[in-house]
PDB file of N, CA and C in Angstrom:
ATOM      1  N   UNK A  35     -13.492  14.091 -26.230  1.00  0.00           N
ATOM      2  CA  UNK A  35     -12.261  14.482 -25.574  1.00  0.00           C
ATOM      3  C   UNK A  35     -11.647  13.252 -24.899  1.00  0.00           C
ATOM      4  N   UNK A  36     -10.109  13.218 -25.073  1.00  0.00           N
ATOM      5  CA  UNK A  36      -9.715  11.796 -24.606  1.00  0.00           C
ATOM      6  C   UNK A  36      -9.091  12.585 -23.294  1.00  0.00           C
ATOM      7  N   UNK A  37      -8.912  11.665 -22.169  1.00  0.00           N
ATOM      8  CA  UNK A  37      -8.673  12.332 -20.760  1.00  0.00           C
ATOM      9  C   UNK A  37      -7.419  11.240 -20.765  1.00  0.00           C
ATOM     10  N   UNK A  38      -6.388  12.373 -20.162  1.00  0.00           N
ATOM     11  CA  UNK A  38      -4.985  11.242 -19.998  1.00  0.00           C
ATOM     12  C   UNK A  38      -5.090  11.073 -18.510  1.00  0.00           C
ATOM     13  N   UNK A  39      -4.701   9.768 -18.464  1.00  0.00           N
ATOM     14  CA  UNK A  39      -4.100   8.886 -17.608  1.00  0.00           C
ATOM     15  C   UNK A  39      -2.915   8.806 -16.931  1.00  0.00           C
ATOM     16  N   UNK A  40      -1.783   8.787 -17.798  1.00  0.00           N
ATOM     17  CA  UNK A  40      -0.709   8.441 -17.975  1.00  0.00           C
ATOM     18  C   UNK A  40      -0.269   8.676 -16.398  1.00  0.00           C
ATOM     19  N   UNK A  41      -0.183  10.331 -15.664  1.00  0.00           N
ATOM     20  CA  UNK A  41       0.129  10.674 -14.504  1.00  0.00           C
ATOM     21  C   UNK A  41      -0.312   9.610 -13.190  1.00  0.00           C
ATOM     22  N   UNK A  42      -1.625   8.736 -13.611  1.00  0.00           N
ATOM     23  CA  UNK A  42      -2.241   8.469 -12.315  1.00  0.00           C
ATOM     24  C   UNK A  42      -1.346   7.087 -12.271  1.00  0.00           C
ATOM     25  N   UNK A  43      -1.284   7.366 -10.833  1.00  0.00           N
ATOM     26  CA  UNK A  43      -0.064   6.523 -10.074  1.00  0.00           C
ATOM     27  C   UNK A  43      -0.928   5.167  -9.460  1.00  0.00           C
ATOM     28  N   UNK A  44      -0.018   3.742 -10.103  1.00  0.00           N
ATOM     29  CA  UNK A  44      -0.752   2.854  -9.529  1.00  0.00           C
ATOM     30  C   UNK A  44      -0.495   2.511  -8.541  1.00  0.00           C
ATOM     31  N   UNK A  45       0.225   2.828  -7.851  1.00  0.00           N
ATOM     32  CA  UNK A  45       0.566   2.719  -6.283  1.00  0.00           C
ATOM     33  C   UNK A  45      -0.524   3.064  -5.032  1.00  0.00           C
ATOM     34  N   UNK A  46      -0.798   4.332  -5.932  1.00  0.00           N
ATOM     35  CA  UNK A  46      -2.066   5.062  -4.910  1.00  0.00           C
ATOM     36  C   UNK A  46      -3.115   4.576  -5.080  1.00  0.00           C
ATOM     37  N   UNK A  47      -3.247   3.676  -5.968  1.00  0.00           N
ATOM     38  CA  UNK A  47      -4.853   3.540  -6.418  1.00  0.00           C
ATOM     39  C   UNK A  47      -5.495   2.576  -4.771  1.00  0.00           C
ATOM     40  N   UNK A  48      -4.662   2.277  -4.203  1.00  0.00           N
ATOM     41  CA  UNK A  48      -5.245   1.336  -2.809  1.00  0.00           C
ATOM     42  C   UNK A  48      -5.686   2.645  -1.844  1.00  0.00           C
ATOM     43  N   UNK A  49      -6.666   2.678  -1.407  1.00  0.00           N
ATOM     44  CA  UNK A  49      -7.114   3.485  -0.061  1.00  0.00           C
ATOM     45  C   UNK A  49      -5.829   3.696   0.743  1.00  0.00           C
ATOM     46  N   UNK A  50      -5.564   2.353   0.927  1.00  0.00           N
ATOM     47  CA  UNK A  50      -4.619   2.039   2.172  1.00  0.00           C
ATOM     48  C   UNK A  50      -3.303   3.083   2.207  1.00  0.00           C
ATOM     49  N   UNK A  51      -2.490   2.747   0.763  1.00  0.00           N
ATOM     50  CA  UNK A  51      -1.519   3.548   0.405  1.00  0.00           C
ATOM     51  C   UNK A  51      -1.579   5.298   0.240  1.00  0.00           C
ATOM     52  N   UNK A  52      -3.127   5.486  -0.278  1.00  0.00           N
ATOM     53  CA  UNK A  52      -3.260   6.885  -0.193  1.00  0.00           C
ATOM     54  C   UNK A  52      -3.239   7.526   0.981  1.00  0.00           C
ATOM     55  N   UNK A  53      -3.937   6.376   2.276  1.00  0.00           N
ATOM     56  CA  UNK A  53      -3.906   7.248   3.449  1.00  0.00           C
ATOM     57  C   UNK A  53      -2.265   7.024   3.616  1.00  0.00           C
ATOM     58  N   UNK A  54      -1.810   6.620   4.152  1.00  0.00           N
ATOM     59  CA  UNK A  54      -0.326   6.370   4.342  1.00  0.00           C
ATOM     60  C   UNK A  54       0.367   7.429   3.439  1.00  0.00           C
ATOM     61  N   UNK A  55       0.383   7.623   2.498  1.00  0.00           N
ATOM     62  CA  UNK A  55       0.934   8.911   2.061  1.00  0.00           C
ATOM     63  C   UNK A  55       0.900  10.232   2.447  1.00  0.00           C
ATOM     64  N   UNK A  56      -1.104  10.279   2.409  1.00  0.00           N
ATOM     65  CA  UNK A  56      -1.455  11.702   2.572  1.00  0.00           C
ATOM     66  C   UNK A  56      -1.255  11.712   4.167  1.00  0.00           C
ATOM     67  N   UNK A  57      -0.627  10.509   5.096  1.00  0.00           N
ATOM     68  CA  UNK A  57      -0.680  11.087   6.435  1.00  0.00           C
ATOM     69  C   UNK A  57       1.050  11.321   6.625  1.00  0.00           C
ATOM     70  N   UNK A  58       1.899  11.328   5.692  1.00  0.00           N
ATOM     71  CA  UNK A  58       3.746  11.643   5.775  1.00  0.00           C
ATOM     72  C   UNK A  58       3.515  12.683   4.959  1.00  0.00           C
ATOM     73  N   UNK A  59       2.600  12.924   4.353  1.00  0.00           N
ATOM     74  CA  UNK A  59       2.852  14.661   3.148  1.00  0.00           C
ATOM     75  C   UNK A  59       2.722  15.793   4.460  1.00  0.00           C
ATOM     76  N   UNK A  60       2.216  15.364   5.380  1.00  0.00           N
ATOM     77  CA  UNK A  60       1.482  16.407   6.500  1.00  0.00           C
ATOM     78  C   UNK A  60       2.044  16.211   7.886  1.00  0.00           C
ATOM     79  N   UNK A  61       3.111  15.147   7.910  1.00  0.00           N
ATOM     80  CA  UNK A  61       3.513  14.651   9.265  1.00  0.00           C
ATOM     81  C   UNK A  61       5.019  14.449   8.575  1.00  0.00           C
ATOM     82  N   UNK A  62       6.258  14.866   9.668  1.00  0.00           N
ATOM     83  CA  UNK A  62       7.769  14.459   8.966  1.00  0.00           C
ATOM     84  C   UNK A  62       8.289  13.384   9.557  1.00  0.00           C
ATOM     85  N   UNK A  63       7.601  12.657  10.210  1.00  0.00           N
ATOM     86  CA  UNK A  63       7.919  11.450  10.555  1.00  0.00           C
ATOM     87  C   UNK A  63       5.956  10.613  11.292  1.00  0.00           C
ATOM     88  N   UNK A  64       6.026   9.197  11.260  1.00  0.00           N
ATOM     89  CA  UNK A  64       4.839   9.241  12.631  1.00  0.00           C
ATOM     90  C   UNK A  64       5.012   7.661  12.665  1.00  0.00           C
ATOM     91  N   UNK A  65       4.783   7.112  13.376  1.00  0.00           N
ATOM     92  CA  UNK A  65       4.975   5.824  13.973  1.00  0.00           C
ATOM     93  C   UNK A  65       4.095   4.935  13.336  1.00  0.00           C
ATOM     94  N   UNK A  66       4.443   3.481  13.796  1.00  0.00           N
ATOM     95  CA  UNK A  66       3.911   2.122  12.942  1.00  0.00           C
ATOM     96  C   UNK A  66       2.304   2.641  14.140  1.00  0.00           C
ATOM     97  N   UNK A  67       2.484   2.565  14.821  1.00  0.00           N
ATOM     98  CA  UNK A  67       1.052   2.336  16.354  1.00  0.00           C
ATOM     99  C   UNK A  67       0.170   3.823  15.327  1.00  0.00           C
ATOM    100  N   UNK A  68       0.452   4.833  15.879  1.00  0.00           N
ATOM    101  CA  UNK A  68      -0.276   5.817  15.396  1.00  0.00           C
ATOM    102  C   UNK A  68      -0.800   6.203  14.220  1.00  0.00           C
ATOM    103  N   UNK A  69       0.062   5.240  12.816  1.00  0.00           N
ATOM    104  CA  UNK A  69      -0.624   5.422  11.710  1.00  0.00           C
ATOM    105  C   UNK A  69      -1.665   3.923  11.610  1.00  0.00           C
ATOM    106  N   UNK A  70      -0.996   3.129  12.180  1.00  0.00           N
ATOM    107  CA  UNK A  70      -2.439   1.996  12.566  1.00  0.00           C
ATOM    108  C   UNK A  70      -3.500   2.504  12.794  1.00  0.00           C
ATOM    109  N   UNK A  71      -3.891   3.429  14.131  1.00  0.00           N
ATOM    110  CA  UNK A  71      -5.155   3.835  14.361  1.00  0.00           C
ATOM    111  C   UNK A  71      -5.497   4.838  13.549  1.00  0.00           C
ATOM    112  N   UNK A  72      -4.583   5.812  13.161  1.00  0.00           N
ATOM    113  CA  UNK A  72      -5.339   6.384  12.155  1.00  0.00           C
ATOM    114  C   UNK A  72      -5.965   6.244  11.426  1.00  0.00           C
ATOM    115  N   UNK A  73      -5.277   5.194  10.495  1.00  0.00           N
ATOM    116  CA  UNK A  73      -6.249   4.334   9.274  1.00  0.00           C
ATOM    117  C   UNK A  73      -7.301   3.217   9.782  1.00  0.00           C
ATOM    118  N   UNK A  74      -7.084   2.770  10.881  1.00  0.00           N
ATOM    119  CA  UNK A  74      -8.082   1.789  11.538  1.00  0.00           C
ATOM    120  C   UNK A  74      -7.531   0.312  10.819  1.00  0.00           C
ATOM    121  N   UNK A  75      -6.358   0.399  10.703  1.00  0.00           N
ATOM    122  CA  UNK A  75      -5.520  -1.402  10.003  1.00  0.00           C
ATOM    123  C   UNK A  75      -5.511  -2.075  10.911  1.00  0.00           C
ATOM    124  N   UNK A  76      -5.148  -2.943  10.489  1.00  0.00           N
ATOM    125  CA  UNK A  76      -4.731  -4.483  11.252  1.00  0.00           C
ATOM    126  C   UNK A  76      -3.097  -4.818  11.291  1.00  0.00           C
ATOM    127  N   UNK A  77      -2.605  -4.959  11.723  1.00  0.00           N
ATOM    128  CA  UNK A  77      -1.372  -4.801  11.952  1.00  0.00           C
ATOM    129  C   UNK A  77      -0.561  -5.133  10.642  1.00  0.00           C
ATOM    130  N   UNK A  78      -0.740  -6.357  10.396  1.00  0.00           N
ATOM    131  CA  UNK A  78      -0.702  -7.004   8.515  1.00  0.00           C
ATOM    132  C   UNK A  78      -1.230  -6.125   7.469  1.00  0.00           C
ATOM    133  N   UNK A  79      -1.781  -5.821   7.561  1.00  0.00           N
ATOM    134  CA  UNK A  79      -2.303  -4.922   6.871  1.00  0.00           C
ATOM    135  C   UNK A  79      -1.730  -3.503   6.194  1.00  0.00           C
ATOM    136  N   UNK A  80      -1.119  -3.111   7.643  1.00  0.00           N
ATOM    137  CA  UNK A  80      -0.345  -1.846   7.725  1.00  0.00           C
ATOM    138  C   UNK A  80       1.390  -2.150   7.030  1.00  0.00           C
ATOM    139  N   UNK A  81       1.441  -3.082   7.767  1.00  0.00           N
ATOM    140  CA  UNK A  81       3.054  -3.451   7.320  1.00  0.00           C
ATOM    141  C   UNK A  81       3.013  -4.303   5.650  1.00  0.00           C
ATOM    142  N   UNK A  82       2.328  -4.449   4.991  1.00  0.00           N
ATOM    143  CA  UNK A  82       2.565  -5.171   3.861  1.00  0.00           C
ATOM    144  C   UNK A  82       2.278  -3.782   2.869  1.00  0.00           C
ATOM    145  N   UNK A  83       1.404  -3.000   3.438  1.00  0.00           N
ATOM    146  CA  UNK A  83       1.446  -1.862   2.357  1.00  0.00           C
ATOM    147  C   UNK A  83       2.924  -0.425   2.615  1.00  0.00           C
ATOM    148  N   UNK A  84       3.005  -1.015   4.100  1.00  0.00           N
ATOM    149  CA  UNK A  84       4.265   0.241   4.052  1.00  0.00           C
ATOM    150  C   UNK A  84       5.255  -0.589   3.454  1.00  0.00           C
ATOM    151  N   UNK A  85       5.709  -1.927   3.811  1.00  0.00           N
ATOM    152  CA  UNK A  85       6.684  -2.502   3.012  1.00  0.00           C
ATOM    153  C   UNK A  85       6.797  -2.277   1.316  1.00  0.00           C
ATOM    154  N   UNK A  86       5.627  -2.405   0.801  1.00  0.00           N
ATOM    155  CA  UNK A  86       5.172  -2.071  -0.693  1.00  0.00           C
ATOM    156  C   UNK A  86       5.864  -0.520  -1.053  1.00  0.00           C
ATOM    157  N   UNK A  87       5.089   0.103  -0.737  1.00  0.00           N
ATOM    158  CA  UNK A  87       5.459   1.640  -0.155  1.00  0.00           C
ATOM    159  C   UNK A  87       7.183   1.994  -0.292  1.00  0.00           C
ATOM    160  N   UNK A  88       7.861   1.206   0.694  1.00  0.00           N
ATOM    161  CA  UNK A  88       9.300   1.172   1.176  1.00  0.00           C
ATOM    162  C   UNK A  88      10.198   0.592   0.152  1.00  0.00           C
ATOM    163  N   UNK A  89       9.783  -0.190  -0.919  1.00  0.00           N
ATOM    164  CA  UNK A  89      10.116  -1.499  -1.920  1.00  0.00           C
ATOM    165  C   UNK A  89      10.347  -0.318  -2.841  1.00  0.00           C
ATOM    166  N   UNK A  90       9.469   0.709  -3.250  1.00  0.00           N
ATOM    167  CA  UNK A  90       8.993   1.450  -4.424  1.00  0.00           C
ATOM    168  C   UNK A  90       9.995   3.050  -4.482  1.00  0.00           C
ATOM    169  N   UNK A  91      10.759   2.826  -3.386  1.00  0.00           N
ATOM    170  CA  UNK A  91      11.027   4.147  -2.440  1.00  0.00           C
ATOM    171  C   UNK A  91      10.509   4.825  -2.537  1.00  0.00           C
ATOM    172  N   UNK A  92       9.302   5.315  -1.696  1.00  0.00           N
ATOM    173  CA  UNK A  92       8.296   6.480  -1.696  1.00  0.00           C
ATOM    174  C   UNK A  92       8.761   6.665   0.126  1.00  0.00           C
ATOM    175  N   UNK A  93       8.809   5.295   0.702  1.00  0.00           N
ATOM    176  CA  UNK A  93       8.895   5.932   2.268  1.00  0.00           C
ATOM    177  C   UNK A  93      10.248   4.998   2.884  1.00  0.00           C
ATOM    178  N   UNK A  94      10.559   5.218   3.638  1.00  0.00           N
ATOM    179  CA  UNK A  94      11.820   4.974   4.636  1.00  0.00           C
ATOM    180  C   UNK A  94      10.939   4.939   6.033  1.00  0.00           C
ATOM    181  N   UNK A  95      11.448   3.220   6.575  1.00  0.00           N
ATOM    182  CA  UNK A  95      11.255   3.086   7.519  1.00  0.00           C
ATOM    183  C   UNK A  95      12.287   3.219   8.989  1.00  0.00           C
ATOM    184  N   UNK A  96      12.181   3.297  10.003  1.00  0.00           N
ATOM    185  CA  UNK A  96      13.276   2.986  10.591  1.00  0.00           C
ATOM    186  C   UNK A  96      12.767   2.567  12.161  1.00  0.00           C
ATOM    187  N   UNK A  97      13.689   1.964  12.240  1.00  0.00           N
ATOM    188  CA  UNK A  97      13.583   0.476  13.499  1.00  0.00           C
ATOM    189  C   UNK A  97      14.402   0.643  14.796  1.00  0.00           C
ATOM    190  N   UNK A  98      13.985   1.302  15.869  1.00  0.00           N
ATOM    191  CA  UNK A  98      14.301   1.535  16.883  1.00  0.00           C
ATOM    192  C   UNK A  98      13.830   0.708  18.215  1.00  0.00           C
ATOM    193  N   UNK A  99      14.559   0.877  19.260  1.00  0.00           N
ATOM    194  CA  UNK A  99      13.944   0.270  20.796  1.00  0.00           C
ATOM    195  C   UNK A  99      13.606   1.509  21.398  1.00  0.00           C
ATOM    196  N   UNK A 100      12.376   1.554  22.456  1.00  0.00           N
ATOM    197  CA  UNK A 100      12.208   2.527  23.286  1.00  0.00           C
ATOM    198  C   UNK A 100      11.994   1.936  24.490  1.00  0.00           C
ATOM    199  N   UNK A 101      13.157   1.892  25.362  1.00  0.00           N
ATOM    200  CA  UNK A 101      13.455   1.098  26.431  1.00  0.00           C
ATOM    201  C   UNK A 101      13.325  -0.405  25.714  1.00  0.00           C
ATOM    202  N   UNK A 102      12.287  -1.524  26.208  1.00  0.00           N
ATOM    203  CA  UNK A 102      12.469  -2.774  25.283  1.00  0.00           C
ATOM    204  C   UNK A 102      11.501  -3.043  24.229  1.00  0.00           C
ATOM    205  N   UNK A 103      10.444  -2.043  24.362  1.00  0.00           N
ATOM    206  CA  UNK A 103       9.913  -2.011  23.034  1.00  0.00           C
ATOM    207  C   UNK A 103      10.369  -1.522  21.935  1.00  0.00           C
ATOM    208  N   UNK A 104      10.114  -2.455  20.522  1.00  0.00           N
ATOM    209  CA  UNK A 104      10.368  -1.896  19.285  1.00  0.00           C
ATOM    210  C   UNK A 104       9.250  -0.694  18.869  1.00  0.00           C
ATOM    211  N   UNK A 105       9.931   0.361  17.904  1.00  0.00           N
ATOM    212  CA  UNK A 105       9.461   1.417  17.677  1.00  0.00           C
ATOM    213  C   UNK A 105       9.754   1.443  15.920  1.00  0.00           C
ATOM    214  N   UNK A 106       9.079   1.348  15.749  1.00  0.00           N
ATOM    215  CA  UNK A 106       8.915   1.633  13.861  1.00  0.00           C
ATOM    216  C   UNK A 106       8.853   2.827  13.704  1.00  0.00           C
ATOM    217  N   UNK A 107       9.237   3.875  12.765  1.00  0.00           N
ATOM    218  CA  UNK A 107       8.663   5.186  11.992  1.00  0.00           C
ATOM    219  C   UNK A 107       8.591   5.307  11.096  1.00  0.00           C
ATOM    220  N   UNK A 108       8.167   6.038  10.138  1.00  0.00           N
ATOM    221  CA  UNK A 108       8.032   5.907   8.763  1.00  0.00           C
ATOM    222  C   UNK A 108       8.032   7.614   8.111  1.00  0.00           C
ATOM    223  N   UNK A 109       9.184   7.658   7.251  1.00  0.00           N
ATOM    224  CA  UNK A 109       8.698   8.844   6.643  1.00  0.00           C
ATOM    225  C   UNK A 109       9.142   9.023   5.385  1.00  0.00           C
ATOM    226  N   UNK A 110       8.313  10.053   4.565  1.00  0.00           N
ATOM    227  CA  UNK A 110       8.471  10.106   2.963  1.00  0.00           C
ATOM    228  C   UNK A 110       9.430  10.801   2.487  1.00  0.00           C
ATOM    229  N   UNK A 111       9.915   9.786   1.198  1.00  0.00           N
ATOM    230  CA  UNK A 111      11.265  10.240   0.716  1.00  0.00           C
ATOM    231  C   UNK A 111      10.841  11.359  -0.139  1.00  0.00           C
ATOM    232  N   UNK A 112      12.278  11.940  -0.631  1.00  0.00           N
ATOM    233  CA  UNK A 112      11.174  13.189  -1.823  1.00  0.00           C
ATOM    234  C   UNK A 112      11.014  12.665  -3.253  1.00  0.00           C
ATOM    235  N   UNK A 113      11.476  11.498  -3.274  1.00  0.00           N
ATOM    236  CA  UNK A 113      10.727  10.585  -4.507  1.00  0.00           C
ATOM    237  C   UNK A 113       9.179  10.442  -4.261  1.00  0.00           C
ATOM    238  N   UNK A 114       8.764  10.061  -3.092  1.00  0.00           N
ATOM    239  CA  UNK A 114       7.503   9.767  -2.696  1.00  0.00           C
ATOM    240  C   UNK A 114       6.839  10.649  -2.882  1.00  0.00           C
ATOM    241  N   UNK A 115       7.084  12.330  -2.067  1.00  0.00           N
ATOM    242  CA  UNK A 115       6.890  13.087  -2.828  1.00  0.00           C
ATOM    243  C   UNK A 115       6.638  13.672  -3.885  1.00  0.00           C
ATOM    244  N   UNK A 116       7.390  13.678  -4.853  1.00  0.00           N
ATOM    245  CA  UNK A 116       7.274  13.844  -6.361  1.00  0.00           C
ATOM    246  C   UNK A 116       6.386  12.854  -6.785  1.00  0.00           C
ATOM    247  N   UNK A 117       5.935  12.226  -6.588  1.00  0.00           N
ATOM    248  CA  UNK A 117       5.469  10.772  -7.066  1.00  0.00           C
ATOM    249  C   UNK A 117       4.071  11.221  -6.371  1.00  0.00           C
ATOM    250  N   UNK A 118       3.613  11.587  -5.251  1.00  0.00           N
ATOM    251  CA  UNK A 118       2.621  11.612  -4.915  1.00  0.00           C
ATOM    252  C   UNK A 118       2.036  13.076  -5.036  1.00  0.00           C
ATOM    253  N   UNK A 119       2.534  13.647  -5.391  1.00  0.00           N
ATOM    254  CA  UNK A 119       2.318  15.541  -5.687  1.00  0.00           C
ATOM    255  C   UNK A 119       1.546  15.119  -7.294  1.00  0.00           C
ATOM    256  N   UNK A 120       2.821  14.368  -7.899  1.00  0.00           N
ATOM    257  CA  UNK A 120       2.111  14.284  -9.517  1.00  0.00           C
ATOM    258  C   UNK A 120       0.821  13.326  -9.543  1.00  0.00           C
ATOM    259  N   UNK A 121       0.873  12.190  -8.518  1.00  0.00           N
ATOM    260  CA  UNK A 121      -0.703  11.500  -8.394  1.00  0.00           C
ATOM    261  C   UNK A 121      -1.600  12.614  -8.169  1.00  0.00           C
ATOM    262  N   UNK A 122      -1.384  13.723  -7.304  1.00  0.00           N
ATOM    263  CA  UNK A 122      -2.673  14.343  -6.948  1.00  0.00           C
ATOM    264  C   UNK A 122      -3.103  15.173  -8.211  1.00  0.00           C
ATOM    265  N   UNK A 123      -1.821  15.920  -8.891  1.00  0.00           N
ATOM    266  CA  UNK A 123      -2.362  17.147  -9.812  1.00  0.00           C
ATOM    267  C   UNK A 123      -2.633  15.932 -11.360  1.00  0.00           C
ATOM    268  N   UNK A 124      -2.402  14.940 -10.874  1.00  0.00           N
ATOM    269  CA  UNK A 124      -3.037  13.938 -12.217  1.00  0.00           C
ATOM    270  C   UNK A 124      -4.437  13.703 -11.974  1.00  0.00           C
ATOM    271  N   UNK A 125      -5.091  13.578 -10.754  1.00  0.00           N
ATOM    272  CA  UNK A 125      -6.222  13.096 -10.309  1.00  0.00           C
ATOM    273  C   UNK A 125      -7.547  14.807 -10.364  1.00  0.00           C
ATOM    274  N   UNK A 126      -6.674  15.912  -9.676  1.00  0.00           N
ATOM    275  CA  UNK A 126      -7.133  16.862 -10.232  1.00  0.00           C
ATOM    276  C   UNK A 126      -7.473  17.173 -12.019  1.00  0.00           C
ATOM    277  N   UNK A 127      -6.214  17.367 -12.718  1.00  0.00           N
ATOM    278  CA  UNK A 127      -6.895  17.312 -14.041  1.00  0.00           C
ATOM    279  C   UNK A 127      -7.947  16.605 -14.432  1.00  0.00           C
ATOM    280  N   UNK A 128      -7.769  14.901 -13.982  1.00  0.00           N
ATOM    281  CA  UNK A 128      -8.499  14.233 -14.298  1.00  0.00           C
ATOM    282  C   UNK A 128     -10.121  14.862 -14.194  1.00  0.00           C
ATOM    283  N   UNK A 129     -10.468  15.031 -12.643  1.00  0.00           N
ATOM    284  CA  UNK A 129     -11.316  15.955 -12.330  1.00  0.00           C
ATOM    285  C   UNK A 129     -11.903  17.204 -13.371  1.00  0.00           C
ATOM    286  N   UNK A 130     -10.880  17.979 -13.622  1.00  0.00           N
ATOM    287  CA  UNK A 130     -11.429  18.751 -14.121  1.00  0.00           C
ATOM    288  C   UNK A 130     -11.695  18.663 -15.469  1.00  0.00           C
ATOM    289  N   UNK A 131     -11.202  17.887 -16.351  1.00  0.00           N
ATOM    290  CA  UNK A 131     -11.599  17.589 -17.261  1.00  0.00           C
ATOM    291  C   UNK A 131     -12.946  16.749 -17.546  1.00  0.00           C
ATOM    292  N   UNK A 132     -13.004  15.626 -16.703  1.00  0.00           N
ATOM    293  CA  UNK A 132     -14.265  15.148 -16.356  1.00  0.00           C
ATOM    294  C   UNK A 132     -15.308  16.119 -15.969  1.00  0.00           C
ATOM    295  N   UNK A 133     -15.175  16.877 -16.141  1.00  0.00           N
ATOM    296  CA  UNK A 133     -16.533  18.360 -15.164  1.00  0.00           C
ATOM    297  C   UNK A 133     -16.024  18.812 -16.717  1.00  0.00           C
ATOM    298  N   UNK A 134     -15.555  19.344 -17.125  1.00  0.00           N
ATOM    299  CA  UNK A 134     -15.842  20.330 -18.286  1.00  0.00           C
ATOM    300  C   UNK A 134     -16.568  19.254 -20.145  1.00  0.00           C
ATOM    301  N   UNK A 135     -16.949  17.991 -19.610  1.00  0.00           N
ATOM    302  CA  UNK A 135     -17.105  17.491 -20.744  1.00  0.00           C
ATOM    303  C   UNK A 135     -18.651  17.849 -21.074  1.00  0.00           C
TER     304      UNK A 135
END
């Protein structure tokens, strides 16, 4: 049995990017600080994969002051969406086809 591929998204294939997704599929907006600790990044870290992310349009950032601090947010477009709905039910088949061989 040949198992397709085709669906699985190379975007997601990084940890980094999957968490960052799967934490805007479940949140309608959440900040540069709070998705840092979530994932446990490094500041570089965080911003070169949301930039990636933002490049691809999957997410929209936006750049605010709160009093004189800057405030980043980030949230998913419904391209990103679509794009990351079809990574998952690609990764499921995958799954299940892998179990029924």
């Amino acid at each position: 049995m040949k198992i397709n591929l085709e669906n699985i998204n190379k975007a997601f294939e990084s940890k980094v990017r999957l968490g960052i997704m799967s934490a805007l599929m479940v949140n309608s907006e959440i900040d540069f600080t709070t998705l840092k600790q979530l994932l446990n990044l490094t500041d570089g870290n965080l911003a070169s994969h949301t930039k990636n992310l933002e490049e691809m349009g999957y997410i929209v950032s936006t750049k605010k002051f709160i009093g004189r601090k800057p405030n980043t947010t980030y949230t998913i477009t419904e391209n990103g969406k679509e794009a990351f709905t079809q990574h998952l039910n690609a990764l499921e088949d995958f799954l299940k086809n892998a179990m029924n061989k």
